[in-house]
Amino acid sequence: MSPTRRNAALGLLAAGAAALPAGRALAQDNTAPAALELPDEDHPATELDTSRDRNEHMLAPVSINEQGPFNFLLDTGANVSCVSHRLMERLALKSAESMPVHTVVGVKQRPIVTLDRLQVGPRNRRSVRAPALPIKGPEVDGILGVDWLKGQRLVLDFKNSKLEITKSQQDQAEPGRIVVVPARRRHGQLTIVDADLSGKRISAIIDSGAQGTLCNQKLRDLVRAQEARRGEPQPARYVQMESLAGERFTGESVFLPFLRLGGLHLGNVPVTYAEMHVFDIWGLKDTPALVIGMDLLSQFEQVALDFGRSQVRFDFI
């Protein structure tokens, strides 16, 4: 697949009430937080069949206010769950307020609706305050963020087109079959901390809402400096991209010569450089960093994100 096609669309990154200063101010109002019918640890294991949209994002069936199922994009880069404008109109959801919502491109005020009930398999949340976004693509009705994964383990099963949500558990690496990589929590997401590019330490965030893998300027400059030292400078190649909200921007194709994520070793990895707002959100503007998207994640049989133990497991096909 060409870089232009691979990076034609990138996921949304919605910042929730606990993530950024603007959100924290909103969290101090008198609106009660969304409540789970059962504590997360009391829910049975959840397994759902998934589908894909035209950009290969993983879609899960979700019921809203006893209606559905609707197709929600599974986005581990989003702090909060969202609905599309189309679904807002279809369910006649009313909005009396707005809040700042951050995407890969920037921040805008978006209307907030209250979902009486949001159901994912046997898991239920009530009184969920969700931003409404102008999501592109008729097959995507909303976004499932990490706000419903506190302390849990999310398994993206690409081989069998399933997702699983289970209790946190300890994983063991198996040479040539399973790699387990330590991570840390950053604004709700998991950031891989044991990673480097040709021996230079970097940070990497797992983002199932992004179709293509992004890098920031610090990482791009590191790659270009290595090319110059080898006497192999590469001409700049530019690609046009668009977020799920229809925000268009230009990126530059970059190939990472050697990427290590814990015990996982990858060579000649194609990514796209764009100095995006997302790196500011996660405090990664001044350090070489990657946002790992579906183009790379879907190369594995499974990817498990354990939010309880702060680790990521990669299963090889």
Short mmCIF file of C-alpha atoms in Angstrom, two decimals:
data_model
loop_
_atom_site.label_atom_id
_atom_site.label_comp_id
_atom_site.label_asym_id
_atom_site.label_seq_id
_atom_site.Cartn_x
_atom_site.Cartn_y
_atom_site.Cartn_z
CA MET A 1 0.00 0.00 0.00
CA SER A 2 1.40 3.43 -0.93
CA PRO A 3 2.14 6.03 1.78
CA THR A 4 -0.47 8.34 0.24
CA ARG A 5 -3.25 5.77 0.55
CA ARG A 6 -2.08 4.44 3.90
CA ASN A 7 -2.15 7.88 5.49
CA ALA A 8 -5.23 9.20 3.74
CA ALA A 9 -7.21 9.35 6.98
CA LEU A 10 -6.23 9.67 10.61
CA GLY A 11 -8.26 9.16 13.74
CA LEU A 12 -9.62 11.73 16.14
CA LEU A 13 -8.00 12.32 19.49
CA ALA A 14 -10.63 13.71 21.82
CA ALA A 15 -9.35 15.10 25.11
CA GLY A 16 -11.61 14.50 28.07
CA ALA A 17 -12.34 16.29 31.28
CA ALA A 18 -9.26 15.06 33.14
CA ALA A 19 -6.72 15.55 30.39
CA LEU A 20 -6.18 19.24 29.71
CA PRO A 21 -6.58 22.56 31.55
CA ALA A 22 -9.71 23.53 29.61
CA GLY A 23 -11.26 20.16 30.37
CA ARG A 24 -10.42 20.34 34.06
CA ALA A 25 -12.26 23.62 34.34
CA LEU A 26 -15.30 21.99 32.76
CA ALA A 27 -15.06 19.09 35.21
CA GLN A 28 -15.71 21.47 38.08
CA ASP A 29 -19.30 22.14 37.06
CA ASN A 30 -22.32 20.57 38.75
CA THR A 31 -22.88 17.84 36.17
CA ALA A 32 -22.61 14.39 37.75
CA PRO A 33 -19.98 12.12 36.16
CA ALA A 34 -21.06 9.10 34.16
CA ALA A 35 -21.63 6.08 36.42
CA LEU A 36 -21.16 2.42 35.65
CA GLU A 37 -23.93 0.06 36.64
CA LEU A 38 -21.23 -2.23 38.03
CA PRO A 39 -17.64 -1.53 38.99
CA ASP A 40 -15.33 -2.31 36.08
CA GLU A 41 -13.76 -5.26 37.89
CA ASP A 42 -17.20 -6.85 38.41
CA HIS A 43 -18.07 -6.99 34.73
CA PRO A 44 -17.76 -10.35 32.99
CA ALA A 45 -15.22 -10.68 30.20
CA THR A 46 -16.53 -9.07 27.03
CA GLU A 47 -15.93 -10.45 23.54
CA LEU A 48 -17.39 -8.76 20.47
CA ASP A 49 -17.16 -9.35 16.73
CA THR A 50 -15.82 -6.30 14.94
CA SER A 51 -15.92 -4.93 11.41
CA ARG A 52 -13.73 -2.46 9.53
CA ASP A 53 -14.48 0.86 7.90
CA ARG A 54 -13.06 1.89 4.53
CA ASN A 55 -9.88 3.09 6.24
CA GLU A 56 -9.35 -0.21 8.13
CA HIS A 57 -10.32 1.16 11.56
CA MET A 58 -11.82 -1.42 13.92
CA LEU A 59 -15.55 -0.90 14.54
CA ALA A 60 -17.48 -2.31 17.52
CA PRO A 61 -21.28 -2.67 17.91
CA VAL A 62 -22.64 -0.23 20.52
CA SER A 63 -26.17 0.40 21.75
CA ILE A 64 -27.28 3.92 22.71
CA ASN A 65 -30.46 4.53 24.72
CA GLU A 66 -31.67 0.97 23.97
CA GLN A 67 -31.27 1.53 20.22
CA GLY A 68 -28.74 0.14 17.76
CA PRO A 69 -26.37 -1.50 17.38
CA PHE A 70 -24.34 1.37 15.97
CA ASN A 71 -20.79 1.18 14.63
CA PHE A 72 -18.33 2.91 16.98
CA LEU A 73 -14.69 3.28 16.05
CA LEU A 74 -12.37 1.86 18.71
CA ASP A 75 -9.90 4.66 19.51
CA THR A 76 -7.24 4.08 22.17
CA GLY A 77 -5.99 7.61 21.47
CA ALA A 78 -9.25 9.23 22.62
CA ASN A 79 -9.88 10.10 26.27
CA VAL A 80 -13.65 10.28 25.89
CA SER A 81 -16.31 8.56 23.82
CA CYS A 82 -18.10 10.65 21.18
CA VAL A 83 -21.08 10.50 18.83
CA SER A 84 -21.36 11.68 15.25
CA HIS A 85 -23.60 14.55 14.24
CA ARG A 86 -25.63 12.04 12.21
CA LEU A 87 -26.29 9.88 15.29
CA MET A 88 -27.09 12.95 17.36
CA GLU A 89 -29.78 13.90 14.84
CA ARG A 90 -31.04 10.34 14.39
CA LEU A 91 -31.57 9.85 18.14
CA ALA A 92 -32.84 13.44 18.62
CA LEU A 93 -30.15 14.11 21.22
CA LYS A 94 -30.23 17.69 22.52
CA SER A 95 -27.26 19.81 23.57
CA ALA A 96 -27.36 22.68 26.06
CA GLU A 97 -23.59 23.15 26.42
CA SER A 98 -20.26 22.72 24.66
CA MET A 99 -16.68 21.85 25.61
CA PRO A 100 -13.22 22.04 23.99
CA VAL A 101 -12.42 18.87 22.04
CA HIS A 102 -8.86 18.24 20.86
CA THR A 103 -8.05 16.38 17.64
CA VAL A 104 -4.76 15.69 15.86
CA VAL A 105 -5.13 19.10 14.20
CA GLY A 106 -6.30 21.43 16.97
CA VAL A 107 -9.06 22.28 19.42
CA LYS A 108 -12.64 23.39 18.80
CA GLN A 109 -15.75 23.88 20.87
CA ARG A 110 -18.15 20.99 20.28
CA PRO A 111 -21.72 20.41 21.48
CA ILE A 112 -22.16 17.98 24.38
CA VAL A 113 -25.04 15.50 24.54
CA THR A 114 -26.06 13.21 27.38
CA LEU A 115 -26.51 9.52 26.60
CA ASP A 116 -28.98 7.94 29.01
CA ARG A 117 -27.34 4.58 28.43
CA LEU A 118 -24.27 3.43 26.49
CA GLN A 119 -23.86 -0.34 26.18
CA VAL A 120 -20.86 -2.30 24.89
CA GLY A 121 -21.64 -6.00 25.16
CA PRO A 122 -22.62 -6.61 28.82
CA ARG A 123 -21.02 -3.34 29.97
CA ASN A 124 -23.30 -0.40 30.63
CA ARG A 125 -22.72 3.24 31.42
CA ARG A 126 -25.46 5.71 32.28
CA SER A 127 -25.64 9.48 32.01
CA VAL A 128 -22.65 9.67 29.68
CA ARG A 129 -21.70 13.17 28.54
CA ALA A 130 -20.34 12.81 25.01
CA PRO A 131 -19.11 15.40 22.48
CA ALA A 132 -20.83 15.38 19.08
CA LEU A 133 -18.39 15.54 16.16
CA PRO A 134 -18.73 15.93 12.36
CA ILE A 135 -17.31 12.44 11.77
CA LYS A 136 -16.57 11.64 8.14
CA GLY A 137 -17.66 8.33 6.63
CA PRO A 138 -21.21 6.93 6.82
CA GLU A 139 -20.05 3.69 8.47
CA VAL A 140 -18.83 5.39 11.69
CA ASP A 141 -21.55 6.41 14.17
CA GLY A 142 -19.27 7.34 17.05
CA ILE A 143 -15.98 6.80 18.86
CA LEU A 144 -15.23 4.60 21.86
CA GLY A 145 -12.49 6.16 23.94
CA VAL A 146 -10.44 4.82 26.84
CA ASP A 147 -12.81 6.36 29.41
CA TRP A 148 -14.55 2.96 29.71
CA LEU A 149 -11.31 0.95 30.05
CA LYS A 150 -10.08 2.07 33.47
CA GLY A 151 -7.84 -0.66 34.93
CA GLN A 152 -8.94 -3.13 32.26
CA ARG A 153 -7.25 -5.09 29.50
CA LEU A 154 -8.22 -4.46 25.88
CA VAL A 155 -7.34 -7.10 23.27
CA LEU A 156 -7.47 -6.13 19.59
CA ASP A 157 -7.72 -9.47 17.79
CA PHE A 158 -6.96 -8.62 14.16
CA LYS A 159 -6.71 -12.23 13.01
CA ASN A 160 -10.24 -13.13 14.13
CA SER A 161 -11.82 -9.65 13.86
CA LYS A 162 -12.74 -9.48 17.55
CA LEU A 163 -12.15 -7.31 20.56
CA GLU A 164 -12.00 -8.47 24.16
CA ILE A 165 -12.20 -6.57 27.44
CA THR A 166 -11.03 -8.52 30.47
CA LYS A 167 -9.47 -8.03 33.85
CA SER A 168 -5.86 -6.93 33.99
CA GLN A 169 -3.44 -9.87 33.96
CA GLN A 170 0.27 -10.58 33.85
CA ASP A 171 1.61 -11.51 30.41
CA GLN A 172 4.70 -13.56 29.72
CA ALA A 173 6.87 -13.10 26.64
CA GLU A 174 7.52 -16.05 24.33
CA PRO A 175 10.52 -15.76 21.99
CA GLY A 176 9.43 -15.42 18.38
CA ARG A 177 5.73 -15.46 19.34
CA ILE A 178 4.85 -12.86 22.01
CA VAL A 179 6.55 -9.60 23.03
CA VAL A 180 5.50 -7.73 26.19
CA VAL A 181 6.52 -4.06 26.38
CA PRO A 182 6.34 -1.82 29.48
CA ALA A 183 4.36 1.42 29.23
CA ARG A 184 3.14 4.28 31.39
CA ARG A 185 -0.20 6.05 31.66
CA ARG A 186 -0.31 9.50 30.09
CA HIS A 187 -3.67 11.30 30.06
CA GLY A 188 -5.41 7.90 29.98
CA GLN A 189 -3.39 6.48 27.08
CA LEU A 190 -0.52 4.00 27.25
CA THR A 191 2.89 5.33 26.20
CA ILE A 192 5.59 2.74 25.49
CA VAL A 193 8.66 3.78 27.46
CA ASP A 194 11.18 1.13 26.37
CA ALA A 195 11.65 2.20 22.76
CA ASP A 196 14.41 3.57 20.56
CA LEU A 197 15.24 4.44 16.97
CA SER A 198 18.67 3.12 15.99
CA GLY A 199 19.77 3.43 19.62
CA LYS A 200 18.17 6.86 20.31
CA ARG A 201 15.45 6.82 22.98
CA ILE A 202 11.94 7.71 21.76
CA SER A 203 8.36 7.60 23.06
CA ALA A 204 5.53 5.73 21.31
CA ILE A 205 1.76 5.93 21.87
CA ILE A 206 -0.67 3.22 20.72
CA ASP A 207 -3.53 4.86 18.81
CA SER A 208 -6.05 2.52 17.18
CA GLY A 209 -7.98 5.57 15.95
CA ALA A 210 -5.16 6.61 13.61
CA GLN A 211 -4.99 4.83 10.28
CA GLY A 212 -1.35 5.81 9.68
CA THR A 213 1.60 6.06 12.05
CA LEU A 214 2.77 9.64 12.76
CA CYS A 215 6.06 11.06 13.99
CA ASN A 216 6.93 14.52 15.29
CA GLN A 217 9.63 16.91 14.11
CA LYS A 218 12.21 15.72 16.67
CA LEU A 219 11.98 12.16 15.35
CA ARG A 220 11.93 13.28 11.69
CA ASP A 221 15.07 15.37 12.28
CA LEU A 222 16.74 12.36 13.94
CA VAL A 223 16.06 10.22 10.85
CA ARG A 224 17.27 12.92 8.44
CA ALA A 225 20.48 13.36 10.46
CA GLN A 226 21.14 9.61 10.27
CA GLU A 227 20.56 9.67 6.51
CA ALA A 228 23.03 12.56 6.15
CA ARG A 229 25.70 10.72 8.15
CA ARG A 230 25.31 7.70 5.87
CA GLY A 231 25.50 9.93 2.81
CA GLU A 232 22.00 8.81 1.79
CA PRO A 233 19.74 11.89 2.06
CA GLN A 234 16.22 11.17 0.85
CA PRO A 235 14.12 13.69 -1.09
CA ALA A 236 11.03 14.93 0.71
CA ARG A 237 7.79 13.20 -0.31
CA TYR A 238 4.55 14.81 0.76
CA VAL A 239 1.12 13.25 1.29
CA GLN A 240 -2.31 14.76 1.84
CA MET A 241 -4.21 13.58 4.91
CA GLU A 242 -7.60 14.11 6.49
CA SER A 243 -8.87 13.50 10.01
CA LEU A 244 -12.17 11.76 10.71
CA ALA A 245 -13.64 15.23 11.28
CA GLY A 246 -12.66 16.31 7.76
CA GLU A 247 -9.64 18.40 8.82
CA ARG A 248 -7.11 18.31 5.96
CA PHE A 249 -3.36 18.71 6.36
CA THR A 250 -0.09 17.78 4.66
CA GLY A 251 2.48 15.30 5.94
CA GLU A 252 5.94 14.13 4.88
CA SER A 253 6.77 10.46 4.30
CA VAL A 254 9.63 9.15 6.46
CA PHE A 255 11.13 5.65 6.72
CA LEU A 256 12.49 4.60 10.11
CA PRO A 257 15.59 2.42 9.51
CA PHE A 258 15.42 0.47 12.78
CA LEU A 259 12.71 0.72 15.42
CA ARG A 260 12.76 -1.14 18.73
CA LEU A 261 9.70 -1.41 20.99
CA GLY A 262 10.90 -3.42 23.98
CA GLY A 263 11.83 -6.82 22.56
CA LEU A 264 10.12 -6.03 19.26
CA HIS A 265 12.48 -5.10 16.42
CA LEU A 266 11.21 -3.55 13.18
CA GLY A 267 13.11 -2.30 10.15
CA ASN A 268 12.35 0.28 7.44
CA VAL A 269 9.05 1.34 9.03
CA PRO A 270 7.03 3.86 6.96
CA VAL A 271 5.58 6.76 8.99
CA THR A 272 4.36 10.28 8.26
CA TYR A 273 5.83 13.42 9.77
CA ALA A 274 3.38 16.14 10.71
CA GLU A 275 3.93 18.58 13.57
CA MET A 276 0.45 18.01 14.93
CA HIS A 277 -1.49 19.26 17.94
CA VAL A 278 -1.57 15.72 19.34
CA PHE A 279 2.10 15.93 20.36
CA ASP A 280 1.35 19.06 22.38
CA ILE A 281 -1.59 17.32 24.07
CA TRP A 282 0.58 14.44 25.28
CA GLY A 283 3.60 16.59 26.18
CA LEU A 284 5.75 15.00 23.47
CA LYS A 285 6.66 18.00 21.34
CA ASP A 286 10.24 18.26 22.64
CA THR A 287 11.19 14.57 22.52
CA PRO A 288 11.31 12.16 19.51
CA ALA A 289 7.90 10.49 19.46
CA LEU A 290 5.61 8.21 17.45
CA VAL A 291 1.85 7.76 17.35
CA ILE A 292 1.46 4.12 16.26
CA GLY A 293 -1.59 3.71 14.05
CA MET A 294 -3.56 0.87 12.53
CA ASP A 295 -1.19 0.41 9.60
CA LEU A 296 1.40 -0.96 12.01
CA LEU A 297 -0.88 -2.48 14.66
CA SER A 298 -2.81 -4.62 12.15
CA GLN A 299 0.41 -6.36 11.11
CA PHE A 300 0.13 -8.40 14.34
CA GLU A 301 -2.24 -11.23 15.18
CA GLN A 302 -3.23 -9.48 18.40
CA VAL A 303 -2.30 -6.36 20.34
CA ALA A 304 -3.31 -6.26 24.02
CA LEU A 305 -3.28 -3.01 25.99
CA ASP A 306 -3.36 -3.59 29.73
CA PHE A 307 -4.40 -0.34 31.46
CA GLY A 308 -4.14 -1.98 34.89
CA ARG A 309 -0.53 -3.19 34.59
CA SER A 310 0.62 -0.52 32.10
CA GLN A 311 1.98 -2.85 29.45
CA VAL A 312 1.40 -3.71 25.80
CA ARG A 313 1.54 -7.23 24.36
CA PHE A 314 2.21 -7.95 20.68
CA ASP A 315 1.33 -11.41 19.27
CA PHE A 316 2.99 -12.31 15.97
CA ILE A 317 1.09 -13.82 13.07
#
